[in-house]
């Protein structure tokens, strides 16, 4: 039998101005190798007589992971118009040059990926200096695209990919090329280093070491641009550099000649907490901004019915809170490298030389199972709301003249709600992979959409229909933007065929229903009081209670942001065993949450009601003392919820039945006392009944950190104390 020979195919990838051409020239100067320079048609497969055959392409300008050259560009190329359009500037936006994607290249048996990266400071400076049409923003997108593509390729090709850096190539060319030769199966020859003389684009007599650092990098128009934290972390991970390495530090682009305000602005833009606060402020601000229109244009009785709508639709959302929390935590575990999902507790990531890697296979399987789960759950929710919820709405609206319009609106609203809810897994998954900042940016855009749609509808005279349209628009944008962001930042996930693996959902369910029990207990203790009010009190009182609930809920969302933005990070600290750091971080954030709530409560106690009076609002907040009691009850519940979120990081959910019993007791007491004592009959049980469960949560929280409750309280109040060790 004749022995078959197959050359070693190599695909050289990197961003523009990062050393791809130099690397290709050096490798191509080996007598047993040939390297194409930006061939768009995979012509390397036609080469014979060489041991190593390669092709150099720029990412993402010429080739991308899955996309190929579009039909329009192909047609222009056939007609000979492509070169003319590029030279004359008609085509300014980048287009994909290659007729094949990286995935197409990976179908070539045994192909290897040789990537080269250059630090962002020098890359941007070189790009902008070479081509005045390349803005700093466009250049940064190219560098980030190359880093993200190579990061996504690593788990796909494994040891068939090697990354070199431009800095190492020009300062230690012999060492780097020896490693490249070993990677491609060649024997190193010193003549390879003469390849730079035969570079058709940038010929040089010898490799210039001074190119490893560009002294004018801070003086070009790239000043002010730096990669996002996720891309920079990927760059460090791929190259093995450290943040303290001067050749890798992106912030040297901007530290020179920049004002203090500019640095603070960029830091805030990259901060999850800053975006979380902005989203919380917008949520609360949207209520305040729309109040003049709502309270002037929506009759009090119709507004009371709207708050009944919200209370009924909140039931599936509250139940889902338990599952979404478990889902986000499971995604965080898999992203931290856990090899499997356990019903209780968590598995440690496997040890390896490069640190924990995301478990992409399990993440893909979880995603498929969740897609089917949420579709089924949304269908069940619609059936329940369309039957029991409709019966309640019929009863509440029986005394309103325009009841037919409100009832029709209810049916349309729950139908659209169920459709949007069928994709509710995306925000939790995005949070689970530690993209909290991006999630809050999506929330900001969604709230802005809600405000615009609602305001336009109210001004056009649509009343409650405008409120429904605004909520649906907000949820639609929230769902689809979160889906797009997850697919972008999670990167490549293996394709999963066959039926969904329900064992993943079943594994989450024991903790999920317990978490949902806590959420539903909190719902029965507070928001459900609107339904009780609609059953026993008049719609005007129900509207005042609903307005107060809405405003205090916004304040809670704003206050809790300080803790919530750090929950994914604290989940990761829990998996990795850093309990003392976790405790200190939580104490810092929950203090800020309480201070934020107290500041907002002072505003709701005095200035806000006065502002409503000046606006001539038809609907007012609750009277002063009931309002103070209501704020106290919500402060207690917020602290219980935040402490409980850290207990859940252990992937355990204790005393679920006790929480359900507490919530049910609070609701039952409200049903019994409201007909006799009015609004006080609703509020008194909400403060008194849940007291004992709060102490239990605090004790269990301290135990989860392996410290005594007294020690934790000392930390919280600033008394010198030490948390448990790792």
Tab-separated table of C-alpha atoms in Angstrom, residues 57-299:
chain	number	residue	atom	x	y	z
A	57	UNK	CA	-6.139	36.517	7.074
A	58	UNK	CA	-7.153	39.483	9.226
A	59	UNK	CA	-9.847	39.093	11.877
A	60	UNK	CA	-12.603	40.296	11.767
A	61	UNK	CA	-11.928	42.504	8.721
A	62	UNK	CA	-11.383	39.646	6.249
A	63	UNK	CA	-12.640	36.513	8.000
A	64	UNK	CA	-14.967	35.706	10.881
A	65	UNK	CA	-15.943	32.645	12.842
A	66	UNK	CA	-19.201	31.856	11.015
A	67	UNK	CA	-19.901	34.624	8.469
A	68	UNK	CA	-18.773	34.617	4.831
A	69	UNK	CA	-18.586	37.242	2.089
A	70	UNK	CA	-22.122	38.395	1.226
A	71	UNK	CA	-23.856	38.013	-2.122
A	72	UNK	CA	-23.757	41.764	-2.881
A	73	UNK	CA	-19.984	41.941	-2.390
A	74	UNK	CA	-19.566	38.825	-4.535
A	75	UNK	CA	-21.608	40.381	-7.328
A	76	UNK	CA	-19.622	43.637	-7.180
A	77	UNK	CA	-16.392	41.650	-7.319
A	78	UNK	CA	-17.615	39.721	-10.388
A	79	UNK	CA	-18.459	42.980	-12.164
A	80	UNK	CA	-15.078	44.490	-11.299
A	81	UNK	CA	-16.630	47.234	-9.184
A	82	UNK	CA	-15.305	46.226	-5.781
A	83	UNK	CA	-11.818	47.700	-6.122
A	84	UNK	CA	-13.193	50.923	-7.644
A	85	UNK	CA	-15.709	51.394	-4.808
A	86	UNK	CA	-13.052	50.893	-2.161
A	87	UNK	CA	-10.568	53.302	-3.770
A	88	UNK	CA	-13.151	56.043	-4.286
A	89	UNK	CA	-14.551	55.698	-0.768
A	90	UNK	CA	-18.038	54.577	-1.841
A	91	UNK	CA	-17.623	51.546	0.405
A	92	UNK	CA	-16.399	52.930	3.728
A	93	UNK	CA	-17.836	50.301	6.051
A	94	UNK	CA	-15.825	47.081	6.446
A	95	UNK	CA	-17.032	43.935	4.753
A	96	UNK	CA	-15.973	40.321	5.043
A	97	UNK	CA	-13.443	39.533	2.343
A	98	UNK	CA	-13.184	35.749	2.611
A	99	UNK	CA	-15.561	33.452	0.782
A	100	UNK	CA	-15.082	30.986	3.653
A	101	UNK	CA	-15.563	31.290	7.401
A	102	UNK	CA	-13.166	30.038	10.063
A	103	UNK	CA	-15.568	27.151	10.689
A	104	UNK	CA	-15.161	26.208	6.997
A	105	UNK	CA	-11.377	26.113	7.463
A	106	UNK	CA	-11.770	23.939	10.554
A	107	UNK	CA	-13.341	21.254	8.361
A	108	UNK	CA	-9.901	20.748	6.758
A	109	UNK	CA	-8.444	17.690	8.456
A	110	UNK	CA	-5.709	18.501	10.992
A	111	UNK	CA	-5.572	22.232	10.285
A	112	UNK	CA	-3.852	24.333	12.935
A	113	UNK	CA	-4.510	27.918	13.993
A	114	UNK	CA	-1.570	30.275	14.511
A	115	UNK	CA	-2.744	33.509	16.120
A	116	UNK	CA	-0.782	36.671	16.782
A	117	UNK	CA	-1.807	39.493	19.118
A	118	UNK	CA	-0.351	42.906	19.846
A	119	UNK	CA	-1.095	45.095	22.838
A	120	UNK	CA	-4.040	47.440	22.172
A	121	UNK	CA	-2.063	50.649	22.683
A	122	UNK	CA	0.383	50.003	19.854
A	123	UNK	CA	-2.190	48.336	17.619
A	124	UNK	CA	-4.514	51.322	17.678
A	125	UNK	CA	-1.661	53.777	17.205
A	126	UNK	CA	-0.402	51.854	14.179
A	127	UNK	CA	-3.869	51.515	12.644
A	128	UNK	CA	-4.725	55.199	12.951
A	129	UNK	CA	-1.304	56.348	11.727
A	130	UNK	CA	-1.420	54.098	8.641
A	131	UNK	CA	-4.920	55.039	7.481
A	132	UNK	CA	-6.511	58.361	8.346
A	133	UNK	CA	-9.960	56.934	7.515
A	134	UNK	CA	-9.665	54.458	10.397
A	135	UNK	CA	-11.151	56.110	13.456
A	136	UNK	CA	-10.028	55.060	16.907
A	137	UNK	CA	-13.443	53.500	17.527
A	138	UNK	CA	-13.286	51.460	14.311
A	139	UNK	CA	-9.730	50.365	15.106
A	140	UNK	CA	-10.727	49.272	18.598
A	141	UNK	CA	-13.604	47.199	17.201
A	142	UNK	CA	-11.133	45.383	14.953
A	143	UNK	CA	-8.766	44.602	17.824
A	144	UNK	CA	-11.603	43.488	20.105
A	145	UNK	CA	-13.068	41.347	17.313
A	146	UNK	CA	-9.762	39.542	16.817
A	147	UNK	CA	-9.331	38.878	20.546
A	148	UNK	CA	-12.881	37.597	20.960
A	149	UNK	CA	-12.636	35.358	17.899
A	150	UNK	CA	-9.399	33.744	19.079
A	151	UNK	CA	-10.865	33.328	22.564
A	152	UNK	CA	-13.890	31.545	21.096
A	153	UNK	CA	-11.618	29.300	19.017
A	154	UNK	CA	-9.571	28.064	21.980
A	155	UNK	CA	-12.151	25.569	23.347
A	156	UNK	CA	-12.968	24.407	19.803
A	157	UNK	CA	-9.487	23.534	18.536
A	158	UNK	CA	-7.682	22.959	21.844
A	159	UNK	CA	-3.974	22.242	21.381
A	160	UNK	CA	-4.244	22.833	17.626
A	161	UNK	CA	-4.022	26.581	18.279
A	162	UNK	CA	-0.962	28.573	19.297
A	163	UNK	CA	-0.861	32.267	20.206
A	164	UNK	CA	2.270	34.388	19.841
A	165	UNK	CA	2.644	38.079	20.605
A	166	UNK	CA	4.073	40.737	18.332
A	167	UNK	CA	6.286	42.000	21.156
A	168	UNK	CA	7.911	38.579	21.599
A	169	UNK	CA	8.249	38.113	17.838
A	170	UNK	CA	10.289	41.289	17.282
A	171	UNK	CA	12.353	41.088	20.490
A	172	UNK	CA	13.043	37.326	20.477
A	173	UNK	CA	12.403	36.204	16.890
A	174	UNK	CA	14.535	33.061	17.033
A	175	UNK	CA	12.838	31.682	20.131
A	176	UNK	CA	9.369	32.427	18.785
A	177	UNK	CA	10.038	30.907	15.354
A	178	UNK	CA	11.534	27.785	16.938
A	179	UNK	CA	8.254	27.375	18.837
A	180	UNK	CA	6.270	27.988	15.638
A	181	UNK	CA	8.348	25.373	13.796
A	182	UNK	CA	7.757	22.844	16.571
A	183	UNK	CA	4.041	23.628	16.423
A	184	UNK	CA	3.818	23.156	12.644
A	185	UNK	CA	6.168	20.153	12.405
A	186	UNK	CA	9.093	21.928	10.721
A	187	UNK	CA	12.770	21.981	11.576
A	188	UNK	CA	13.967	25.480	12.410
A	189	UNK	CA	16.393	27.106	9.988
A	190	UNK	CA	18.162	30.450	10.715
A	191	UNK	CA	17.306	31.697	7.225
A	192	UNK	CA	13.692	32.078	8.324
A	193	UNK	CA	14.632	35.324	10.076
A	194	UNK	CA	15.526	36.811	6.667
A	195	UNK	CA	11.896	36.522	5.651
A	196	UNK	CA	11.270	40.139	6.608
A	197	UNK	CA	13.386	41.191	3.574
A	198	UNK	CA	10.948	39.402	1.258
A	199	UNK	CA	7.816	40.956	2.725
A	200	UNK	CA	6.062	42.474	-0.345
A	201	UNK	CA	4.046	44.934	1.770
A	202	UNK	CA	6.517	46.056	4.460
A	203	UNK	CA	10.041	44.965	3.353
A	204	UNK	CA	12.799	45.509	5.960
A	205	UNK	CA	16.458	44.545	6.073
A	206	UNK	CA	16.087	43.148	9.586
A	207	UNK	CA	13.513	42.796	12.328
A	208	UNK	CA	13.367	46.008	14.340
A	209	UNK	CA	13.218	45.448	18.080
A	210	UNK	CA	12.083	49.030	18.742
A	211	UNK	CA	8.715	48.245	17.149
A	212	UNK	CA	7.785	46.343	20.318
A	213	UNK	CA	6.757	49.678	21.817
A	214	UNK	CA	5.568	52.782	20.011
A	215	UNK	CA	6.556	55.948	21.936
A	216	UNK	CA	3.956	58.008	20.053
A	217	UNK	CA	1.073	55.681	20.950
A	218	UNK	CA	-0.453	58.273	23.264
A	219	UNK	CA	-0.176	61.096	20.725
A	220	UNK	CA	-2.439	59.715	17.995
A	221	UNK	CA	-6.179	60.087	17.606
A	222	UNK	CA	-6.609	56.744	19.311
A	223	UNK	CA	-6.241	58.614	22.589
A	224	UNK	CA	-9.237	58.025	24.820
A	225	UNK	CA	-10.029	54.515	23.580
A	226	UNK	CA	-9.393	51.348	25.528
A	227	UNK	CA	-10.847	47.842	25.334
A	228	UNK	CA	-13.650	46.738	27.581
A	229	UNK	CA	-12.711	44.712	30.647
A	230	UNK	CA	-13.950	41.409	29.191
A	231	UNK	CA	-11.897	41.741	25.972
A	232	UNK	CA	-8.793	42.847	27.859
A	233	UNK	CA	-9.148	39.865	30.200
A	234	UNK	CA	-9.392	37.559	27.159
A	235	UNK	CA	-6.236	39.173	25.737
A	236	UNK	CA	-4.313	38.571	28.968
A	237	UNK	CA	-5.589	34.999	29.123
A	238	UNK	CA	-4.580	34.241	25.520
A	239	UNK	CA	-1.125	35.808	25.716
A	240	UNK	CA	-0.238	34.880	29.287
A	241	UNK	CA	0.618	38.482	30.122
A	242	UNK	CA	-0.168	40.181	33.413
A	243	UNK	CA	-1.912	43.529	33.948
A	244	UNK	CA	1.319	44.933	35.380
A	245	UNK	CA	3.179	44.196	32.130
A	246	UNK	CA	3.734	47.602	30.459
A	247	UNK	CA	3.379	46.092	26.998
A	248	UNK	CA	-0.102	44.811	27.825
A	249	UNK	CA	-1.627	47.731	29.722
A	250	UNK	CA	-4.453	49.302	27.711
A	251	UNK	CA	-4.898	52.275	29.993
A	252	UNK	CA	-1.555	53.779	28.939
A	253	UNK	CA	-3.401	55.001	25.875
A	254	UNK	CA	-5.396	57.381	27.951
A	255	UNK	CA	-3.509	58.258	31.104
A	256	UNK	CA	-1.408	60.942	29.498
A	257	UNK	CA	-2.995	64.363	29.033
A	258	UNK	CA	-6.417	63.189	30.217
A	259	UNK	CA	-8.522	65.140	32.675
A	260	UNK	CA	-9.739	63.687	35.941
A	261	UNK	CA	-13.336	63.924	34.744
A	262	UNK	CA	-12.496	61.917	31.628
A	263	UNK	CA	-10.966	59.095	33.651
A	264	UNK	CA	-13.870	59.053	36.074
A	265	UNK	CA	-16.322	58.997	33.187
A	266	UNK	CA	-14.677	55.976	31.561
A	267	UNK	CA	-14.461	54.192	34.889
A	268	UNK	CA	-18.163	54.760	35.486
A	269	UNK	CA	-18.997	53.587	31.964
A	270	UNK	CA	-17.186	50.314	32.632
A	271	UNK	CA	-18.671	49.801	36.086
A	272	UNK	CA	-21.540	47.366	36.593
A	273	UNK	CA	-22.494	49.184	39.788
A	274	UNK	CA	-22.705	52.522	37.955
A	275	UNK	CA	-24.928	51.071	35.263
A	276	UNK	CA	-26.958	49.268	37.916
A	277	UNK	CA	-27.514	52.509	39.754
A	278	UNK	CA	-28.458	54.213	36.510
A	279	UNK	CA	-30.978	51.485	35.706
A	280	UNK	CA	-32.392	51.715	39.232
A	281	UNK	CA	-32.605	55.502	39.013
A	282	UNK	CA	-34.326	55.226	35.643
A	283	UNK	CA	-36.824	52.707	36.982
A	284	UNK	CA	-37.682	54.956	39.878
A	285	UNK	CA	-37.401	58.029	37.682
A	286	UNK	CA	-39.693	56.562	35.033
A	287	UNK	CA	-42.428	56.266	37.652
A	288	UNK	CA	-41.829	59.846	38.781
A	289	UNK	CA	-41.456	61.222	35.249
A	290	UNK	CA	-44.674	59.636	34.012
A	291	UNK	CA	-46.674	60.402	37.156
A	292	UNK	CA	-47.824	63.843	35.981
A	293	UNK	CA	-49.263	62.300	32.819
A	294	UNK	CA	-50.649	59.195	34.512
A	295	UNK	CA	-52.276	60.998	37.409
A	296	UNK	CA	-53.763	63.691	35.155
A	297	UNK	CA	-54.894	61.550	32.210
A	298	UNK	CA	-55.870	58.207	33.797
A	299	UNK	CA	-58.987	58.189	36.017
